Coordinates of C-alpha atoms in Angstrom, one line a residue:
X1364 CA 66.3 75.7 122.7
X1365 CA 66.3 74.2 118.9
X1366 CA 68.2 75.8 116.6
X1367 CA 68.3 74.7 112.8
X1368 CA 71.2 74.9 110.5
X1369 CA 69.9 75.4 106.9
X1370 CA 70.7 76.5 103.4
X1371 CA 71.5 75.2 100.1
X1372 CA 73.2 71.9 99.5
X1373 CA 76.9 72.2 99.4
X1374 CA 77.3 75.8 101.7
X1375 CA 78.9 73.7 104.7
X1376 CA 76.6 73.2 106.7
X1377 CA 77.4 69.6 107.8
X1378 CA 80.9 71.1 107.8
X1379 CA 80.2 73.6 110.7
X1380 CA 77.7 71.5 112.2
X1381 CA 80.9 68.8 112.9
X1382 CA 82.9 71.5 113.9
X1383 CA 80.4 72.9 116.3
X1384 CA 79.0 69.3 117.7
X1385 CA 82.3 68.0 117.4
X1386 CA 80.1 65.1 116.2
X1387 CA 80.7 63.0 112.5
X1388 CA 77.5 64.4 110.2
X1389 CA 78.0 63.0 106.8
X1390 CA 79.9 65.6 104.6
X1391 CA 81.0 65.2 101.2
X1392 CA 80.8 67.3 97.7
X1393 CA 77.3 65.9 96.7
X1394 CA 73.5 67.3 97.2
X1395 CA 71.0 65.9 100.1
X1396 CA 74.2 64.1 102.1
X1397 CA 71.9 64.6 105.1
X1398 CA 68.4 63.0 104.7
X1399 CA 67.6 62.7 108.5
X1400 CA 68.4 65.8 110.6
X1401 CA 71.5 65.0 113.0
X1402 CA 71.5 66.5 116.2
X1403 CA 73.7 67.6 118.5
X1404 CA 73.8 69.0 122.0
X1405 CA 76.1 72.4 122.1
X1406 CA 78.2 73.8 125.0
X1407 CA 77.2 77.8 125.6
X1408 CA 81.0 79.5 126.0
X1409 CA 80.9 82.0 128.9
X1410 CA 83.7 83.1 130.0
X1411 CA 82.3 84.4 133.3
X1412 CA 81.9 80.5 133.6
X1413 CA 85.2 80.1 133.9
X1414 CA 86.2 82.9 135.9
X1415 CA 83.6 81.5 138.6
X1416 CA 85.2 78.2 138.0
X1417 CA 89.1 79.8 139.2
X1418 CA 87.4 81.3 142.2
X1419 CA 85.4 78.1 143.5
X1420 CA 87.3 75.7 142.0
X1421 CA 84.8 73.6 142.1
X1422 CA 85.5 69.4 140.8
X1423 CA 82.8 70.1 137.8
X1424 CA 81.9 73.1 135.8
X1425 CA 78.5 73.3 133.5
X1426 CA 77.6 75.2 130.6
X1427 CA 74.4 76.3 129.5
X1428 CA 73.3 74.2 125.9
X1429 CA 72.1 74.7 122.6
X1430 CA 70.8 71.9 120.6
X1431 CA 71.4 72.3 117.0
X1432 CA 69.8 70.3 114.5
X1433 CA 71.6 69.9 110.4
X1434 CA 69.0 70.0 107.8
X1435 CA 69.4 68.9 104.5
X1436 CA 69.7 71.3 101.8
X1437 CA 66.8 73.1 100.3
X1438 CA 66.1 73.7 96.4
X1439 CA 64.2 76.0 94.6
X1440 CA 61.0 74.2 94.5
X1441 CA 61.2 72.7 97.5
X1442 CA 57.8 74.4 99.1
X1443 CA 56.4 72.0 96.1
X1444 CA 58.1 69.0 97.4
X1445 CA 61.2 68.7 95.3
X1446 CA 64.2 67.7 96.9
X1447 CA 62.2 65.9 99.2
X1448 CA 61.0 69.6 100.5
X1449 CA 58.4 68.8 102.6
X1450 CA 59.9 66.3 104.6
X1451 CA 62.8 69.3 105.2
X1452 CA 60.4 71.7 105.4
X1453 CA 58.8 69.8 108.1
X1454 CA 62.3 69.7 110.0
X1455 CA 62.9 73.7 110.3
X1456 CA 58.7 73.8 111.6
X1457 CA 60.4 72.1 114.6
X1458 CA 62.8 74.3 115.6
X1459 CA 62.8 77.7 117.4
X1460 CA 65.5 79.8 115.4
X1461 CA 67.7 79.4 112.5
X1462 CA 70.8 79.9 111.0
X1463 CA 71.2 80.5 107.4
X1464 CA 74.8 79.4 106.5
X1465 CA 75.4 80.9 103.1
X1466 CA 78.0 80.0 100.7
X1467 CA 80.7 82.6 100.0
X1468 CA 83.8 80.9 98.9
X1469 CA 84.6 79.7 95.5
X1470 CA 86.3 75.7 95.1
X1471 CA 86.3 74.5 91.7
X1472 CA 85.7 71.0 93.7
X1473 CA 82.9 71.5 95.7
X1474 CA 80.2 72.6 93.3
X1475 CA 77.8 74.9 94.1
X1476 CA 73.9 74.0 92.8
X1477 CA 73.1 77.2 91.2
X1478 CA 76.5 77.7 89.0
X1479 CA 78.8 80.7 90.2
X1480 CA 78.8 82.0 94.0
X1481 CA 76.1 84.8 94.2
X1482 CA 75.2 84.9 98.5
X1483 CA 72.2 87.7 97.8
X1484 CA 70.2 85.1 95.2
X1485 CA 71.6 82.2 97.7
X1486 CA 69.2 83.6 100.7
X1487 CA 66.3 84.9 98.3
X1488 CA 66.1 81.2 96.6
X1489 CA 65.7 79.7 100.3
X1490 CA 63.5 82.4 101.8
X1491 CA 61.2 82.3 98.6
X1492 CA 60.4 78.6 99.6
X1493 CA 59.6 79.4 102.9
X1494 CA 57.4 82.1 102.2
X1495 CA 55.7 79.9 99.2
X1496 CA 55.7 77.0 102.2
X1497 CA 54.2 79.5 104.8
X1498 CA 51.6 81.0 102.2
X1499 CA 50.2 77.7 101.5
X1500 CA 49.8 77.1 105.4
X1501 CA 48.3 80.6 106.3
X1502 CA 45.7 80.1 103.5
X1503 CA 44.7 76.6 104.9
X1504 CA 44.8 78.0 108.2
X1505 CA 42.0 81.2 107.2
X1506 CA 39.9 79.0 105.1
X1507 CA 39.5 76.6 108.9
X1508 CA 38.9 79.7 110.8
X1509 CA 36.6 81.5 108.1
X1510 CA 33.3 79.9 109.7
X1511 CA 33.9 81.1 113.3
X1512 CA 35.1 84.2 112.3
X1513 CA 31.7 84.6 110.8
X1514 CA 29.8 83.5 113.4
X1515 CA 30.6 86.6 115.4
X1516 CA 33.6 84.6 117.8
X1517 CA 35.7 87.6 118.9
X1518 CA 39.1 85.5 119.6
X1519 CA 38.6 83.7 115.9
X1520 CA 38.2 87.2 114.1
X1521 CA 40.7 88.7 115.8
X1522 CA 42.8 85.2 114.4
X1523 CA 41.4 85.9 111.0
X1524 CA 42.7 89.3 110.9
X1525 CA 46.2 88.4 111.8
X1526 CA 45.9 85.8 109.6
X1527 CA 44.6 88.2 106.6
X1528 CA 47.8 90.3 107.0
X1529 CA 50.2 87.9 107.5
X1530 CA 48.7 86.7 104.4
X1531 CA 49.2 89.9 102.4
X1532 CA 52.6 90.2 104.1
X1533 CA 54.0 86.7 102.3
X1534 CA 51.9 87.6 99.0
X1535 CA 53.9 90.2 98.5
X1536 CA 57.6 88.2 99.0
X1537 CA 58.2 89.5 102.4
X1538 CA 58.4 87.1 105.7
X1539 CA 55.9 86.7 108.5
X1540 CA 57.8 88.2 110.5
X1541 CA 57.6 91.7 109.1
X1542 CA 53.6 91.4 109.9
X1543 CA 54.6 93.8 112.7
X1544 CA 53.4 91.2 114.8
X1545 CA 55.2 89.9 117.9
X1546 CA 56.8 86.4 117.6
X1547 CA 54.8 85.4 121.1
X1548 CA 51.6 87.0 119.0
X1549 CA 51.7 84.7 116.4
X1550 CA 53.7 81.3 117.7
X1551 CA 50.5 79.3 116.9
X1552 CA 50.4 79.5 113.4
X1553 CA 54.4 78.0 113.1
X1554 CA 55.2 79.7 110.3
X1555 CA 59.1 79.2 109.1
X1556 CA 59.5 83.1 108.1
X1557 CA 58.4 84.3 112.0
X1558 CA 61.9 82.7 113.0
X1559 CA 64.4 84.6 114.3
X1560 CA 67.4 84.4 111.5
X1561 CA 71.0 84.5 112.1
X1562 CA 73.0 84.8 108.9
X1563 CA 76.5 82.9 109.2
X1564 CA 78.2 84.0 106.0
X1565 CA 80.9 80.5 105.2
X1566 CA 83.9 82.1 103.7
X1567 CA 87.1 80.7 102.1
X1568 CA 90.6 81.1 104.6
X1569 CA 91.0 84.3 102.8
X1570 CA 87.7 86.0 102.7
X1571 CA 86.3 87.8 99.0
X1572 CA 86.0 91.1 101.0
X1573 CA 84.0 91.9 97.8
X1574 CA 81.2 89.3 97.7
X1575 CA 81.7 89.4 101.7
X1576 CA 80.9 93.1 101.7
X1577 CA 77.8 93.1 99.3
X1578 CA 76.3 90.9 101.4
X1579 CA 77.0 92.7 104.7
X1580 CA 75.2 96.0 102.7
X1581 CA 71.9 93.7 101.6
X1582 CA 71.5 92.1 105.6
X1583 CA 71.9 95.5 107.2
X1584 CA 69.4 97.3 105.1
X1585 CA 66.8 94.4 106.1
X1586 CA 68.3 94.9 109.8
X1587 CA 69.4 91.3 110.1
X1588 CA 71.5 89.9 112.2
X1589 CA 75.0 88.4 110.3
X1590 CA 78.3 86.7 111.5
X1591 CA 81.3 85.2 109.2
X1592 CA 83.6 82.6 109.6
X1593 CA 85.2 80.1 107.4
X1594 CA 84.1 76.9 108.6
X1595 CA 87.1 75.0 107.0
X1596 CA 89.4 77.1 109.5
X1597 CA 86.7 76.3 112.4
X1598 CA 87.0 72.5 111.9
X1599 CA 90.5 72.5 111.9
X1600 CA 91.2 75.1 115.4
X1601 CA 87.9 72.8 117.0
X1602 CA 91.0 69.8 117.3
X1603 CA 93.3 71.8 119.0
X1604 CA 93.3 71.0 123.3
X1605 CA 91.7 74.3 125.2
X1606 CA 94.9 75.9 126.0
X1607 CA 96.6 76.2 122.6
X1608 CA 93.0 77.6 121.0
X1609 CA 93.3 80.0 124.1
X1610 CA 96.8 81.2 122.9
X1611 CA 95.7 81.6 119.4
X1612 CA 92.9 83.7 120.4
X1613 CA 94.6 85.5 122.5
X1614 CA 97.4 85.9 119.5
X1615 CA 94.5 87.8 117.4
X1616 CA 92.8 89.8 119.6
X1617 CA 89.7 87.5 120.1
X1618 CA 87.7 86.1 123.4
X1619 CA 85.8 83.3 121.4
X1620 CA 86.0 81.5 118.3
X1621 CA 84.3 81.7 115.2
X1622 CA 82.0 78.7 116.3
X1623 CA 81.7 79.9 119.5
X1624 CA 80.6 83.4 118.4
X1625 CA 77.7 81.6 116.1
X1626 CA 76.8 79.6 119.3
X1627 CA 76.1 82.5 121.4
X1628 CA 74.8 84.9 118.6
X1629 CA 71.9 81.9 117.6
X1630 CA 71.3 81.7 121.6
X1631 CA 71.1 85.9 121.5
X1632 CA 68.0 85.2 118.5
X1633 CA 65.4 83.8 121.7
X1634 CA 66.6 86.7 124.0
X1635 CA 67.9 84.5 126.3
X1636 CA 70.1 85.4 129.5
X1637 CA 72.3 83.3 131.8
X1638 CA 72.5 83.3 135.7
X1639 CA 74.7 80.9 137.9
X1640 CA 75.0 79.2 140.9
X1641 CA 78.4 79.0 142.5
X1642 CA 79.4 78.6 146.1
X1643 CA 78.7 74.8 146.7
X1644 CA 81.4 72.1 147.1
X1645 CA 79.6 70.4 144.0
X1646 CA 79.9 72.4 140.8
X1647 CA 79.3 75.6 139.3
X1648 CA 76.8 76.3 136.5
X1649 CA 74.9 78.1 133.9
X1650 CA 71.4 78.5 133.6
X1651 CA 69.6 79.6 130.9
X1652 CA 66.1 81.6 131.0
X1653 CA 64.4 84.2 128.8
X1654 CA 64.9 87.8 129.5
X1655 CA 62.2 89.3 132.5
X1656 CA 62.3 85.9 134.1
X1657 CA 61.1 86.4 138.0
X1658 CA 63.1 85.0 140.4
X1659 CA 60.9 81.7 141.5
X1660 CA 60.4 80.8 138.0
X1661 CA 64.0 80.9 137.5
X1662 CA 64.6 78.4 140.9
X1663 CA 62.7 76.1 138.7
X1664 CA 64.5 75.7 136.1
X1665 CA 67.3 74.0 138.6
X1666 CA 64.1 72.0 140.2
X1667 CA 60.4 72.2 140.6
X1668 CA 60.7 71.6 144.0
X1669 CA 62.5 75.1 144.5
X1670 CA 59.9 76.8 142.4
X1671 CA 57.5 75.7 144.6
X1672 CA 59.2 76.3 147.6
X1673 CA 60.6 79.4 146.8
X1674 CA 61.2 81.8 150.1
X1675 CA 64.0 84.0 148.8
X1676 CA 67.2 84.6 146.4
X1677 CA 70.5 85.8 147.8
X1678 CA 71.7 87.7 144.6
X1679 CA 74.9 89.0 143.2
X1680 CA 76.5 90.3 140.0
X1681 CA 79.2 88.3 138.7
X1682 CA 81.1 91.5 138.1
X1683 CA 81.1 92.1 142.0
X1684 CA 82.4 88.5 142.9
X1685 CA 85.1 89.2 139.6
X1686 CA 86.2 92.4 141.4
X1687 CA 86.6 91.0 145.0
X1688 CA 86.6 87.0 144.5
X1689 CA 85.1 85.3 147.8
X1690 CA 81.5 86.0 148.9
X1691 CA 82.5 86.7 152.0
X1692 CA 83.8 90.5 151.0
X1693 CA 80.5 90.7 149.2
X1694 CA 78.6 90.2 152.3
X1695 CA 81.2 92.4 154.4
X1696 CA 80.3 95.1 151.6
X1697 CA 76.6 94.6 151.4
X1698 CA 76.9 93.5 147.9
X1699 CA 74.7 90.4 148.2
X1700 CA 70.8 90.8 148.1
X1701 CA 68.0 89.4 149.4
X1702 CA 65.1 89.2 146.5
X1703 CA 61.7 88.2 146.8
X1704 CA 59.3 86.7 144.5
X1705 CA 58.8 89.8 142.1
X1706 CA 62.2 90.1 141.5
X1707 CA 63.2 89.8 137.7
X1708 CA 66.6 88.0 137.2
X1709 CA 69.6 89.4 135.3
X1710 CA 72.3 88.8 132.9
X1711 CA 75.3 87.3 134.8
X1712 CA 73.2 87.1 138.6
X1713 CA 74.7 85.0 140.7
X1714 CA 72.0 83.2 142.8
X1715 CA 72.0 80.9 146.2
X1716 CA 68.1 80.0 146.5
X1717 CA 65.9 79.4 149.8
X1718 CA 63.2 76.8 149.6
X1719 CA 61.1 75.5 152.1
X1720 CA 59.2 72.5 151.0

């Protein structure tokens, strides 16, 4: 999974990109710092992870991964090239989800683009480009598919009259996305405004509750999804070793960081889910599949060879193996499963795979 950071120059988004990659993207108080997108491979924090971890204690533990990719700052006029636009533009097509970090903090030396701090203009300057971007695709895209449609082709004018809506959709300023069509429905016309959004609101160390709150009011009467953190903070708790962040979290009441809560909300966006395997001498780990996954299709994902192979999945619930800690009370209480083919895998499974090949 791909998930792009974007927003205006100078919100932070090479700021929380560090923090979350723990990698060195150029940051500094100027415009278009990043040209080319940097990239960086993300650890999924799962806590049932590391309570499988204690049990097995295993020599190796592995997280599921997000890849996150740090696009340079959009400006208005970017769906008409400025600010090197298209080239960016280009960069979110790429990706399969985004988060919009969006500037609410005020620092008379980093300078914000558009004058004073105003978060609700912030996300309608970017989301204007993209729909401008989008509406000059879909209409490109319609004017191709015209002559088929005509000719009487059932799948082209059914694709016309998706088109022809989404069309009216971003003519009148909303996304593609509230074409009431499914994101599956349309995937083939990459539009930027079908992409699930997570808002990541970059506040100072002590948030305007104000401008935090105003924003909070706009994003829930559009029923998007929206997080805050203050990326300055994140960047600094990222240094600390594991066991003093653990403290400090535990000192306020949290189970994740800020960071880490944007890392799991932007893997929530694709409706993805998590099983494990656990039990072998070798490691344990986190798998990532969509939601409804069967069970073969889900042996695949650890190697095709299983897939094809597949004869059955022993099965538990990581709450089961939390409660009683060894798989041998699970199997003295009838707790582990035997699943067949049809069988749809769930949040937190715990799976042992048979394969015959």
């Amino acid at each position: 999974m791909e998930v792009g950071i974007v927003g205006l120059p100078n919100v932070g988004k090479s700021t929380l990109f560090n923090a979350l990659t723990n990698a060195h993207a150029a940051s500094s108080n100027y415009p278009f710092t990043t040209i080319e997108p940097n990239v960086g491979i993300v650890s999924v924090p799962d806590r049932r992870l590391d309570v499988l971890f204690d049990i097995f204690k295993p020599p190796k533990k592995t997280n599921a991964y997000v890849k996150f990719v740090d696009i340079a700052g959009l400006v208005k006029g970017a769906s008409k090239g400025e600010g090197l636009g298209n080239k960016f533009l280009a960069n979110i097509r790429e990706v399969d989800a985004i988060v919009h970090i969006v500037r609410c903090f005020s620092d008379k030396d980093v300078v914000h683009v558009l004058g004073e701090v105003d978060p609700i203009r912030d996300i309608e300057v970017i989301e204007t480009e993209l729909i401008l971007a989008d509406l000059e695709s879909i209409e490109k895209a319609i004017d191709k598919n015209s002559g088929a449609a005509r000719t009487g082709n059932k799948a082209a004018a059914e694709k016309q009259e998706k088109m022809l809506k989404i069309k009216e959709i971003l003519s009148s300023g909303k996304p593609a996305s509230a074409a009431g069509y499914s994101r599956q429905e349309i995937k083939d016309f990459n539009l930027l405004t079908s992409k699930p959004v997570l808002y990541v609101a970059n506040t100072a160390e002590k948030p305007d509750l104000e401008v935090l709150k105003k924003l909070e009011d706009y994003l829930k009467g559009r029923n998007a999804k929206m997080t805050s953190i203050s990326a300055k903070i994140e960047s600094e708790l990222i240094e600390l070793a594991e066991d003093e962040r653990k403290v400090f979290l535990k000192e306020i009441g949290q189970e994740y960081t800020g960071l880490e809560r944007v890392i799991r909300a932007a893997a929530d966006l694709l409706n993805l889910i998590y099983f494990f395997t656990a039990g072998s001498e070798d490691e344990v780990r986190a798998w990532t599949i969509t939601k409804g996954t069967r069970a073969p299709q889900a042996a695949g994902k650890i190697h095709s060879d299983i897939e094809k192979g597949f004869i059955k999945a022993e099965v538990y619930s990581f709450a089961d193996i939390e409660r009683y800690k060894d798989e041998k009370t699970l199997r003295e209480k009838g707790l582990i499963r035997l699943e067949g083919r049809d069988y749809e895998i769930k949040d937190g499974d715990v799976c042992f795979f048979k394969f015959n090949v």
